[in-house]
Coordinates of C-alpha atoms and ligand atoms in Angstrom, one line a residue:
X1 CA 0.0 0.0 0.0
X2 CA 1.6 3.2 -1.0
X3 CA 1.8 6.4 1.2
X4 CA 0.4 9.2 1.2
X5 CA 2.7 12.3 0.6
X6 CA 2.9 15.8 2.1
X7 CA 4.0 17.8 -0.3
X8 CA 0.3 18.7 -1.9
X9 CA -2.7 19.6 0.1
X10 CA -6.0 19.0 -1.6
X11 CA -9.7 18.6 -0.9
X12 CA -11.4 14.4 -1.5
X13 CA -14.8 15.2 -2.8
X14 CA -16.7 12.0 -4.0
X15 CA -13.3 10.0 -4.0
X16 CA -10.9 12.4 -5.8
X17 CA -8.6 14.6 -4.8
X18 CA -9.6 18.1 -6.1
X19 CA -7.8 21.5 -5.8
X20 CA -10.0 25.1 -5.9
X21 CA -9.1 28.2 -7.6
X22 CA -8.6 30.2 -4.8
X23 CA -6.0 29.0 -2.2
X24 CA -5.1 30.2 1.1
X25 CA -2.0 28.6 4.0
X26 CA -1.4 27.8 7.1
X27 CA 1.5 29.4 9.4
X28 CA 3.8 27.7 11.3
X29 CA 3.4 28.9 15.2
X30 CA 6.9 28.2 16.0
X31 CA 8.8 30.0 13.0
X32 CA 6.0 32.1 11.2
X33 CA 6.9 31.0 8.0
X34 CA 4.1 30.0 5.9
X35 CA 3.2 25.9 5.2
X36 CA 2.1 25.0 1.5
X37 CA -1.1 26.2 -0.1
X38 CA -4.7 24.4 0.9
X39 CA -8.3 25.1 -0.6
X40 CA -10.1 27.8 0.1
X41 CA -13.4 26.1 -1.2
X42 CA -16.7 27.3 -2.3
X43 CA -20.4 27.2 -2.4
X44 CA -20.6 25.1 -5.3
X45 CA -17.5 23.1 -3.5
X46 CA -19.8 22.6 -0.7
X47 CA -22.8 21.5 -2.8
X48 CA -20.8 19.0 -4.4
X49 CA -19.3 17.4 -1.5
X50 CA -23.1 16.7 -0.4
X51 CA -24.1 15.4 -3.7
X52 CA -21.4 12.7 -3.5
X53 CA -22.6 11.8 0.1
X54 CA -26.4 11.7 -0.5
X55 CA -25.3 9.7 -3.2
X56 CA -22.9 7.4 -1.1
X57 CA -25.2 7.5 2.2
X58 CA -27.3 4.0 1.2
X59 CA -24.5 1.8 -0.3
X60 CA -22.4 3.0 2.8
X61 CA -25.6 2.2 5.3
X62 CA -26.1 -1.4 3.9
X63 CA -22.6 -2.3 3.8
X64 CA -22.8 -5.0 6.8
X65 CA -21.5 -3.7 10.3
X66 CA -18.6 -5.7 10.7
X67 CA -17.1 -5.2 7.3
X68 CA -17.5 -0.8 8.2
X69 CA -15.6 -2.1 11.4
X70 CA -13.0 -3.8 9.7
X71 CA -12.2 -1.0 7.2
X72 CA -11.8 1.4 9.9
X73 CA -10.0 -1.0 11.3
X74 CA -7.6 -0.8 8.4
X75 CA -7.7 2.9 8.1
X76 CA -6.6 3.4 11.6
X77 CA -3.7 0.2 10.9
X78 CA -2.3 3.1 7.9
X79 CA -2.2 5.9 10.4
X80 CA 0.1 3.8 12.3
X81 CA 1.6 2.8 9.3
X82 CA 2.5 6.8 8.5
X83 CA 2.9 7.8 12.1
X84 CA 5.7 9.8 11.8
X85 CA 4.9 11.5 8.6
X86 CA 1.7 12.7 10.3
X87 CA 3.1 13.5 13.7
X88 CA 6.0 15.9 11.4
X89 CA 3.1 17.8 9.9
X90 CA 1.0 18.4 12.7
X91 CA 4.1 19.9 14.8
X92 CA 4.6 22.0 11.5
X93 CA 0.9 23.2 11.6
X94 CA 0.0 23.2 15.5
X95 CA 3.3 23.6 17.1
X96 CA 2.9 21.2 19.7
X97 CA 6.6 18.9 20.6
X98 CA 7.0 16.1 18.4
X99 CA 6.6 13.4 21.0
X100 CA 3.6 15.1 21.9
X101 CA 2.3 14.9 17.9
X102 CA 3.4 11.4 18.2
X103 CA 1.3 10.8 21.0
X104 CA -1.5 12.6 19.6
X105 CA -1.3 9.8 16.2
X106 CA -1.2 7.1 18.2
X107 CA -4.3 8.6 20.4
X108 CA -6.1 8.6 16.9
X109 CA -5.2 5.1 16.3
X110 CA -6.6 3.7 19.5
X111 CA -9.8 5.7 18.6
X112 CA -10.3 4.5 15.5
X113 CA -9.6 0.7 16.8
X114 CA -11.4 1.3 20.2
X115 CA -14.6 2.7 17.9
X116 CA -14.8 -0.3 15.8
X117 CA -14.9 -2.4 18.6
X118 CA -18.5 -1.2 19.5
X119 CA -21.9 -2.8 18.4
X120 CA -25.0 -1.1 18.4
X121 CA -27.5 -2.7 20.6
X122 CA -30.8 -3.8 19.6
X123 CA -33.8 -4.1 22.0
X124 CA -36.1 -6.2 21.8
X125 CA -39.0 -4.8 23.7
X126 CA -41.7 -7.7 23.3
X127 CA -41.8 -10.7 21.4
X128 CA -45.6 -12.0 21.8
X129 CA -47.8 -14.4 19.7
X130 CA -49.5 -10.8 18.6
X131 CA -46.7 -8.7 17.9
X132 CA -42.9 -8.0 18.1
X133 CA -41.5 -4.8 18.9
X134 CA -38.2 -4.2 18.6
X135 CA -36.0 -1.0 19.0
X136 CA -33.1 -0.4 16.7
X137 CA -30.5 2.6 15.7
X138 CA -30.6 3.8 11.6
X139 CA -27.6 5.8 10.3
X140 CA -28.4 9.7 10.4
X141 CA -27.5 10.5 7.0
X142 CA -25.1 12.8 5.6
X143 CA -22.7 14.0 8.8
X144 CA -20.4 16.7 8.8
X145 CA -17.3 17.1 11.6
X146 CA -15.8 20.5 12.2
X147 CA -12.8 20.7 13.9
X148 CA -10.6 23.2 16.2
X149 CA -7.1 23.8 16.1
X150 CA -5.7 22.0 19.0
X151 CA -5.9 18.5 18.5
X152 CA -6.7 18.6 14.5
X153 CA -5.7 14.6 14.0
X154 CA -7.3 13.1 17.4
X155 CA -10.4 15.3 17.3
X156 CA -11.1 14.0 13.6
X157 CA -10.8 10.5 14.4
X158 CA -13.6 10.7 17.1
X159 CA -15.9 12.4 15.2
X160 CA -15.1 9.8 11.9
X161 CA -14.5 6.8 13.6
X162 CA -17.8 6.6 14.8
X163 CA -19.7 8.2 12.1
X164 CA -18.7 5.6 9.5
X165 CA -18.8 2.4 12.6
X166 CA -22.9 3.8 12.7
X167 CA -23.3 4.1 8.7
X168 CA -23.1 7.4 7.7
X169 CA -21.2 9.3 5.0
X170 CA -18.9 12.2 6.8
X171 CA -17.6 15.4 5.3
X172 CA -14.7 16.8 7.7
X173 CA -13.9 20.5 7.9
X174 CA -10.7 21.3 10.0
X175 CA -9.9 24.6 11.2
X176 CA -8.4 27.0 9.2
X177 CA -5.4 27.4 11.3
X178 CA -4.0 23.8 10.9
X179 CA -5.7 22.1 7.8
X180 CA -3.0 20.0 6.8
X181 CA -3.7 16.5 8.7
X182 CA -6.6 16.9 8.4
X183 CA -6.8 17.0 4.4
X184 CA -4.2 14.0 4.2
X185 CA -6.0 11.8 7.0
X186 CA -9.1 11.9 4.3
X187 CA -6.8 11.3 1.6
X188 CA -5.3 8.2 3.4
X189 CA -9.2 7.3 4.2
X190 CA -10.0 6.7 0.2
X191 CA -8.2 3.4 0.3
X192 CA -10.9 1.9 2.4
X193 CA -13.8 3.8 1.8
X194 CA -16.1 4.0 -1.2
X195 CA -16.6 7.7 -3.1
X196 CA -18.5 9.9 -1.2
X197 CA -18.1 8.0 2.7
X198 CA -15.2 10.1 3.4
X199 CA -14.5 13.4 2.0
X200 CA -12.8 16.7 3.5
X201 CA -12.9 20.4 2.6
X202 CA -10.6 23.0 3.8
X203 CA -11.5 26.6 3.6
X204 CA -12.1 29.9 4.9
X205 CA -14.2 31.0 7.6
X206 CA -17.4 31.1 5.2
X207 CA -17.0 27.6 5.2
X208 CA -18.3 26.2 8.4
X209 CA -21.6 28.5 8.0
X210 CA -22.3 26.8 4.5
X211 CA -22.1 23.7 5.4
X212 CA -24.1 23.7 9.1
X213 CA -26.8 25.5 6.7
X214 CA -27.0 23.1 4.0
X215 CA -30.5 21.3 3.9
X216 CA -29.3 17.7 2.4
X217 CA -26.8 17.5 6.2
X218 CA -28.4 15.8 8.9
X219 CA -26.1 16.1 11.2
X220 CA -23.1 18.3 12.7
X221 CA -20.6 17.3 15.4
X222 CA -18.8 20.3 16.2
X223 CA -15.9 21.0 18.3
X224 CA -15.0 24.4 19.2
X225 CA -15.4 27.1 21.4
X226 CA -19.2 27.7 23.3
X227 CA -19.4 31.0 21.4
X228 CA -19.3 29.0 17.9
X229 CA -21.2 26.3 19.1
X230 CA -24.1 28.3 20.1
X231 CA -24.0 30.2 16.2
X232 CA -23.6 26.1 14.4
X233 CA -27.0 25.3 16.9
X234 CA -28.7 28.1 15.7
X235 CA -28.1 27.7 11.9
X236 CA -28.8 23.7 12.5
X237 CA -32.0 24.6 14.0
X238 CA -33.7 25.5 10.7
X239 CA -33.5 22.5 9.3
X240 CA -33.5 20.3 12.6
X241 CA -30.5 18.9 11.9
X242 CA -29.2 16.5 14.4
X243 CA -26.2 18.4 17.1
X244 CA -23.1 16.9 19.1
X245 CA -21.5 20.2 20.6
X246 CA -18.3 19.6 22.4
X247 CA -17.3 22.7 23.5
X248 CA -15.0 25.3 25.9
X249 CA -14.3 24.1 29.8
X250 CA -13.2 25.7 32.7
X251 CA -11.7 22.5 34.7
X252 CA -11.4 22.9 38.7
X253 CA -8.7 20.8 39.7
X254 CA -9.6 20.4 44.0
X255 CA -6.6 19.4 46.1
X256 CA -7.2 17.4 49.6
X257 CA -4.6 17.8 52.5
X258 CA -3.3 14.1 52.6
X259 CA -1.7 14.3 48.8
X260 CA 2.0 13.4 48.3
X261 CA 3.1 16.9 47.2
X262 CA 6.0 15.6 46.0
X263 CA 3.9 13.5 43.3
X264 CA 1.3 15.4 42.5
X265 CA 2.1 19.0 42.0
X266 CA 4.3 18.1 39.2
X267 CA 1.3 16.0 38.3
X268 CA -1.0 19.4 38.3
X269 CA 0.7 21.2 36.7
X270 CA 1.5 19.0 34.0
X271 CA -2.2 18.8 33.2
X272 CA -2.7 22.6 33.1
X273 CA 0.0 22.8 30.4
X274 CA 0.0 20.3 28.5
X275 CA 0.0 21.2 24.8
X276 CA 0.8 24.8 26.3
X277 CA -2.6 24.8 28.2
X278 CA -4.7 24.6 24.7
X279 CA -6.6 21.2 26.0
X280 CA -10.4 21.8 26.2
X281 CA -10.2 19.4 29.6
X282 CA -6.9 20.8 30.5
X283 CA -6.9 21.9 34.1
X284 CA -7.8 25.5 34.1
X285 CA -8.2 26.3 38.3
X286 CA -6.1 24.6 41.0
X287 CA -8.0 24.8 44.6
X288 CA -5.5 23.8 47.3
X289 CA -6.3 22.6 50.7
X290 CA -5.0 26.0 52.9
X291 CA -3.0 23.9 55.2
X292 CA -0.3 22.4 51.9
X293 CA -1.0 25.5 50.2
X294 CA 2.4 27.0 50.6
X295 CA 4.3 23.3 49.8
X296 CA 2.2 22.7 46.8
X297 CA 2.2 26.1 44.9
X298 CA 6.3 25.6 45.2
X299 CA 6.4 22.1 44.1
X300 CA 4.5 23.2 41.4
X301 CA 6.4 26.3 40.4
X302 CA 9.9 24.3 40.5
X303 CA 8.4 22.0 38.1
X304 CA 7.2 24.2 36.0
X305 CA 10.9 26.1 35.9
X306 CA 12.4 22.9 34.5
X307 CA 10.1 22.8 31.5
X308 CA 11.9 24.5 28.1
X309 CA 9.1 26.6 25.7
X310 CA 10.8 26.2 22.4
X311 CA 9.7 24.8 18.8
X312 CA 8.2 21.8 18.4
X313 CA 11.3 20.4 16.7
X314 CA 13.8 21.0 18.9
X315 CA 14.1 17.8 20.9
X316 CA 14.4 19.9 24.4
X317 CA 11.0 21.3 23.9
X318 CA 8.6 20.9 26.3
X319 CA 6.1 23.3 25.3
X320 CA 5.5 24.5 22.3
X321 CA 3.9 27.9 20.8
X322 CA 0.8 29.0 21.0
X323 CA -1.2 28.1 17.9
X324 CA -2.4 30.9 16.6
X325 CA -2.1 34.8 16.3
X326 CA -5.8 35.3 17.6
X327 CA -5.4 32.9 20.1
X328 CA -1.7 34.6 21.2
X329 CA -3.2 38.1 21.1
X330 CA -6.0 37.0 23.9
X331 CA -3.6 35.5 25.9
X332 CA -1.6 38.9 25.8
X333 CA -4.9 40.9 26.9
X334 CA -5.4 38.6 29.7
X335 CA -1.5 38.9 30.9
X336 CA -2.2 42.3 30.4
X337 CA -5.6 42.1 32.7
X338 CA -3.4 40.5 35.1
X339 CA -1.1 42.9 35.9
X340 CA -3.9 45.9 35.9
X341 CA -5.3 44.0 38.4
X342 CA -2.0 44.1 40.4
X343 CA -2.5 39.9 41.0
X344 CA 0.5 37.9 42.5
X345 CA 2.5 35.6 40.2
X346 CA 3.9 32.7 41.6
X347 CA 5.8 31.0 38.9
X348 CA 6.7 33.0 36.0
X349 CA 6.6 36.8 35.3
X350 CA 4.1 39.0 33.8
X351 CA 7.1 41.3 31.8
X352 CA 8.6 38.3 30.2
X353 CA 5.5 36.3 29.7
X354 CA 6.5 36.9 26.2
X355 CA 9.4 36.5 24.9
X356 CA 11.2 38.7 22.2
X357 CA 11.6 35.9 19.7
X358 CA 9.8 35.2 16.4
X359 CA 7.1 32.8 17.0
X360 CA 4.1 32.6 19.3
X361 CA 5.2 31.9 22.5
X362 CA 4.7 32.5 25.8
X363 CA 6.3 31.2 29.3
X364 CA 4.3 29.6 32.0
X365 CA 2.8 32.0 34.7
X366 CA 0.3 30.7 37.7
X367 CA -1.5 33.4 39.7
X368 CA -1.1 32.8 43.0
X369 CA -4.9 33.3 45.3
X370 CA -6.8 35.8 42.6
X371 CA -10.1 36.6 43.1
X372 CA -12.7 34.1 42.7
X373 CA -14.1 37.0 40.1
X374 CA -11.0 37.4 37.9
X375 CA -10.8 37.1 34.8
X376 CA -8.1 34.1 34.9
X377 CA -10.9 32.2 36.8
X378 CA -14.0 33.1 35.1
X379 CA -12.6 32.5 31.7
X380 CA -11.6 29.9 30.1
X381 CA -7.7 31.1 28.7
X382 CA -6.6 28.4 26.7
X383 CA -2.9 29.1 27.1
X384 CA 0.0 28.2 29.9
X385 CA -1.6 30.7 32.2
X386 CA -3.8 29.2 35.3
X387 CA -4.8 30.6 38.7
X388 CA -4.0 28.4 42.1
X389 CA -6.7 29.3 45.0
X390 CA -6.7 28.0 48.4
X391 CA -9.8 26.5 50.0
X392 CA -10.8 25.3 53.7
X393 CA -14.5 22.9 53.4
X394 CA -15.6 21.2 51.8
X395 CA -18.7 22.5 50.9
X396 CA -17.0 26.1 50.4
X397 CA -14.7 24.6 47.5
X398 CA -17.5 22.2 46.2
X399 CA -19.3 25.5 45.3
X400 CA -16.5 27.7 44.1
X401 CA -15.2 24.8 41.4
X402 CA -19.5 24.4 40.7
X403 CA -19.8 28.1 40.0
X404 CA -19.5 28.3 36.4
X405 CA -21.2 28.3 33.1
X406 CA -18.7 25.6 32.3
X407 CA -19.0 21.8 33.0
X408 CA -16.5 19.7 30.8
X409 CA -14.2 17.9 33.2
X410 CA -13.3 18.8 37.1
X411 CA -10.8 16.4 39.4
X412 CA -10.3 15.7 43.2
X413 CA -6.7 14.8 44.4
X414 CA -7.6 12.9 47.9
X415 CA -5.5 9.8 49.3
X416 CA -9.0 9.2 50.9
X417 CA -11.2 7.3 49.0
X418 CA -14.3 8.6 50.5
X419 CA -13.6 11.8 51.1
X420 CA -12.3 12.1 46.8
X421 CA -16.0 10.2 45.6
X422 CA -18.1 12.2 48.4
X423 CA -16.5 15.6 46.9
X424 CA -16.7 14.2 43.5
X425 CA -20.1 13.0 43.2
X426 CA -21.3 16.4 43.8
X427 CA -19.2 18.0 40.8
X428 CA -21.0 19.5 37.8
X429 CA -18.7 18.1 34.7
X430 CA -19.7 15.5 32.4
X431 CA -16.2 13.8 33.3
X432 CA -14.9 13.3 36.8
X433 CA -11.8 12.2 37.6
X434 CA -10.2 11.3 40.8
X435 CA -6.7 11.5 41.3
X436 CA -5.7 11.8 37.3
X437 CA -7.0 14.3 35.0
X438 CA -7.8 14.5 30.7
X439 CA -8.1 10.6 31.2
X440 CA -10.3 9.7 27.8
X441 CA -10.9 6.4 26.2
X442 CA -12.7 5.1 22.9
X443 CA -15.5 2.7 25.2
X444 CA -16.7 5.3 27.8
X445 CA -18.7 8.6 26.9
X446 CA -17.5 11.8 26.8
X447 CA -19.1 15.6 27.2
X448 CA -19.8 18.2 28.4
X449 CA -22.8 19.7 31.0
X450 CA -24.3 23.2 31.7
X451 CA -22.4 25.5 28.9
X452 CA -19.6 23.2 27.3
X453 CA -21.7 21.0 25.3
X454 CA -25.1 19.0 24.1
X455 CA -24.6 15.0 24.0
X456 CA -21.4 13.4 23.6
X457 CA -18.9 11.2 21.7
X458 CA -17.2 8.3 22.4
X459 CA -18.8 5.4 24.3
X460 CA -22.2 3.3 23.0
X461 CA -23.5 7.0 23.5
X462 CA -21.6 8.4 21.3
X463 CA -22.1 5.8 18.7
X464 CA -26.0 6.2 18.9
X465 CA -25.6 9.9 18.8
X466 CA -24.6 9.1 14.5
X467 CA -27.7 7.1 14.6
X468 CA -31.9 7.9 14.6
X469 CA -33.7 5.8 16.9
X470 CA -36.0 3.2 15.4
X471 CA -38.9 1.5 16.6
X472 CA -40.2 -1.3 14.6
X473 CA -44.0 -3.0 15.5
X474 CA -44.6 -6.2 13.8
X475 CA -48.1 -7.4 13.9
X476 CA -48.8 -10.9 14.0
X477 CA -52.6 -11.0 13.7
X478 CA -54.8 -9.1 15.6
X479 CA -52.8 -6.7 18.0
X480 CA -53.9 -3.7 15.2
X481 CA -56.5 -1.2 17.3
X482 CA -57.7 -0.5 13.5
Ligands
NAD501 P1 -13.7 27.9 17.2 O1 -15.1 27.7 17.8 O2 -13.2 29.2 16.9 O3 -13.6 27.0 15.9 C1 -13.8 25.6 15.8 C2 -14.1 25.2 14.4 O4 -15.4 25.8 14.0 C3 -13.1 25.6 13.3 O5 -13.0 24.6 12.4 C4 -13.8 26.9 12.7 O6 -13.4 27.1 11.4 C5 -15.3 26.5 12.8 N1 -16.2 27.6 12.8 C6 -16.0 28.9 13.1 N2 -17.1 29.6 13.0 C7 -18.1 28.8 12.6 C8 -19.5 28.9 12.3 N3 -20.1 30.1 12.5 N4 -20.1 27.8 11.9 C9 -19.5 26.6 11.7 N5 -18.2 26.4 12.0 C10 -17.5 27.5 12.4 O7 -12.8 27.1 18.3 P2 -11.2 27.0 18.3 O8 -10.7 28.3 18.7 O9 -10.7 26.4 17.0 O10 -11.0 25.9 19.5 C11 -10.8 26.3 20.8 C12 -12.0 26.0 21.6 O11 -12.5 24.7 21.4 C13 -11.8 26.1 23.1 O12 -12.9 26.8 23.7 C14 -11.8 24.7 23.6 O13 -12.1 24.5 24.9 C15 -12.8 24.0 22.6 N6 -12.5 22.6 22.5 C16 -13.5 21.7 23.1 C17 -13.2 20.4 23.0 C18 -14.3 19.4 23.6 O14 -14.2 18.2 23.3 N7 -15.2 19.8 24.4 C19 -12.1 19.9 22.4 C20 -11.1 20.8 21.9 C21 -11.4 22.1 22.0

């Protein structure tokens, strides 16, 4: 099986690889040079793209489940196959250290496998001498997946893996900002999909409007900021198209008394800064039990000292760039908000947050006790900036980490078992963990509540959430009221 090669991006529209007459690129975070030309595509672009999936939806839905399993199967066995050539481009386009790109292909593998691994369940609700009734899940139709910026390979795979597992053609859009793996991980799909299953288009920011407007798509999975997610619900909603929103979170991290400081601070603040803090579940607020306050803010601040920001290709790097100019220029205002606010830095410092260097980066900084009002703890920064707050009850911090329009993820750090599941069974976030954090797997269900999402992906839930619900009555003689 040949590979495929990453010199010329292009669009896969009904099985071929087609190019537009306008193009636009992406920039490299770490150098700000410019990557290689990608479509910008069109209206018409659009349109076609559905044609071929209308077309493609039926052949696609009858195709028996466990050969759809076994070709994603396959398609997730290339991806391994072309690891490294992926995990190159992706630190080209997003910035993020190589071994964290690696990381991030082989996340997309075990996706992809873990996916095909589920079955949709079939219940059969009676089974009399008058009648059987049974309930069963139906593809959706034509799906469309629109991507961020931050995780542009893995955050494709969940939305595709699942699609095609449950049926349905899928047309991926991937963020402007880092199109590249997104366009080859289609082309690499074409091998084991038929025209039309799989097909990708790249574009400008007219693009995502078109396509969650289109009439012949039934369904958008969208993964993005809440702002954007509230304008694709909106523009779905006149034509009752079918929603997954996975969007923004504010993640409390609450820290008991009894933790091994030693183990966990490190731990901490790995979590808030991984991928230079652009995670949707990375932690985003650190409450510290008052009485380790002072040990665990320093643990945390000499591990963060020892971690190099530098380019994704430089082996030393542990954190990359930030992605994105829009993205770098919020993170400024919010430094900027930070100091005008005269907060205390613990780790870090506000005048040479960033440095005078080409590329979009920024050091580490963590505010040390800010306001529960701040900005840095109402909003969600998406950077390697987070705030570290001390608490004294329980039911005090239990409110504090509850009191937000967010509810992605949220975490309790407690060598005591009951005192971790009686704090964490009255969080508000569609995924609690205890004692890790970002933990995410291909068999177990995973959203958002309140303000960072509707439904979820991954898990049987997220399977059925590519499907319509079905009820079939079958009379046997009689059971008819007419
Ligand atoms: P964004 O909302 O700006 O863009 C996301 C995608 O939507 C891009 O592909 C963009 O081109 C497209 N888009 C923009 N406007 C659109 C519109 N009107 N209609 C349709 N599509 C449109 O988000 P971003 O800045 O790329 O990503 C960062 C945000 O994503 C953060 O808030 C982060 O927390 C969130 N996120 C959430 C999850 C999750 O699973 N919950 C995962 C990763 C990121």
């Amino acid at each position: 099986m040949g590979l495929v090669v990453f010199d010329t991006f292009a669009n896969v529209v009904d099985g071929k690889l087609v190019s537009t007459a306008s193009t636009r690129h992406g920039i490299n975070p770490a150098t700000l040079e410019p990557l290689p030309p990608v479509p910008v595509s069109t209206r018409e672009t659009v349109h076609d793209a559905v044609a071929a999936a209308k077309l493609a939806a039926s052949g696609w839905a009858e195709t028996p489940l466990n050969e759809r399993q076994q070709r994603v199967v396959q398609f997730a066995d290339a991806l391994a196959s072309q690891a490294g050539d992926f995990a190159k481009m992706l630190t080209l386009e997003q910035g993020k250290p190589l071994s964290a790109a690696r990381d991030e292909v082989a996340q997309a593998v075990r996706v992809l496998k873990g996916v095909a691994n589920l079955t949709l369940p079939e219940q059969l609700i009676e089974d009399t001498e008058r009648r059987r009734v049974m309930t069963r899940y139906v593809p959706v139709g034509v799906c469309v997946g629109i991507v961020p910026w931050n995780f542009p390979i893995y955050l494709a795979t969940v939305k595709l893996g699942p699609a095609l597992v449950a049926g349905n053609p899928i047309i991926m859009k991937p963020s402007p900002f880092t199109p590249y793996c997104g366009l080859k991980l289609v082309e690499l799909a074409q091998r084991f999909f038929p025209p039309g299953v799989v097909q990708v288009l790249s574009g400008d920011d007219n693009l995502g409007p078109w396509l969650t407007a289109d009439p012949g798509v039934d369904k958008v999975s969208f993964t993005g900021s809440t702002a954007t997610g509230i304008k694709v619900m909106q523009s779905c909603a006149q034509t009752l198209k079918r929603v997954t929103l996975e969007l923004g979170g504010n993640d409390p991290a609450i820290i008991c008394s009894d933790v091994d400081i030693a183990t966990v601070a490190p731990k901490v603040a790995h979590l808030a800064l991984y991928n230079s803090g652009q995670v949707c579940v990375a932690i985003k607020r650190v409450y510290v039990h008052s009485s380790i306050y002072k040990d665990f803010v320093a643990a945390m601040v000499r591990h963060i000292k020892s971690l190099v920001v530098g380019d994704g290709m430089d082996a030393a790097s542990v954190l990359g760039p930030v992605q994105n100019v829009m993205q770098y220029q919020k993170l400024k205002n919010m430094v900027a908000s930070i100091k005008s606010d005269n907060l205390n830095v613990s780790a870090g410092d506000i005048e040479g947050a960033f440095p005078d260097r080409k590329g979009y980066f920024m050091n580490p900084i963590v505010v040390d006790n800010p306001p529960d009002d701040s900005e840095i703890v109402s909003e969600e920064p998406f950077g390697p900036v987070f705030p570290v707050m001390q608490w004294d009850t329980e039911e005090e911090v239990i409110r504090r980490a509850n009191s937000t329009s967010a509810g992605l993820g949220a975490s309790v750090w407690s060598n005591d078992s009951s005192q971790a599941s009686r704090i964490a069974n009255q969080l508000q976030a569609g995924n609690v963990w205890i004692n890790c954090h970002q933990e995410i797997q291909p068999n177990a269900s995973f959203g958002g509540h309140k303000q960072s999402g509707i439904g979820s992906e991954l898990g049987l839930e997220g399977l059925k959430a590519y499907c319509n619900v079905q009820t079939v009555y079958h009379d046997k003689g009689g059971s008819c009221r007419l």
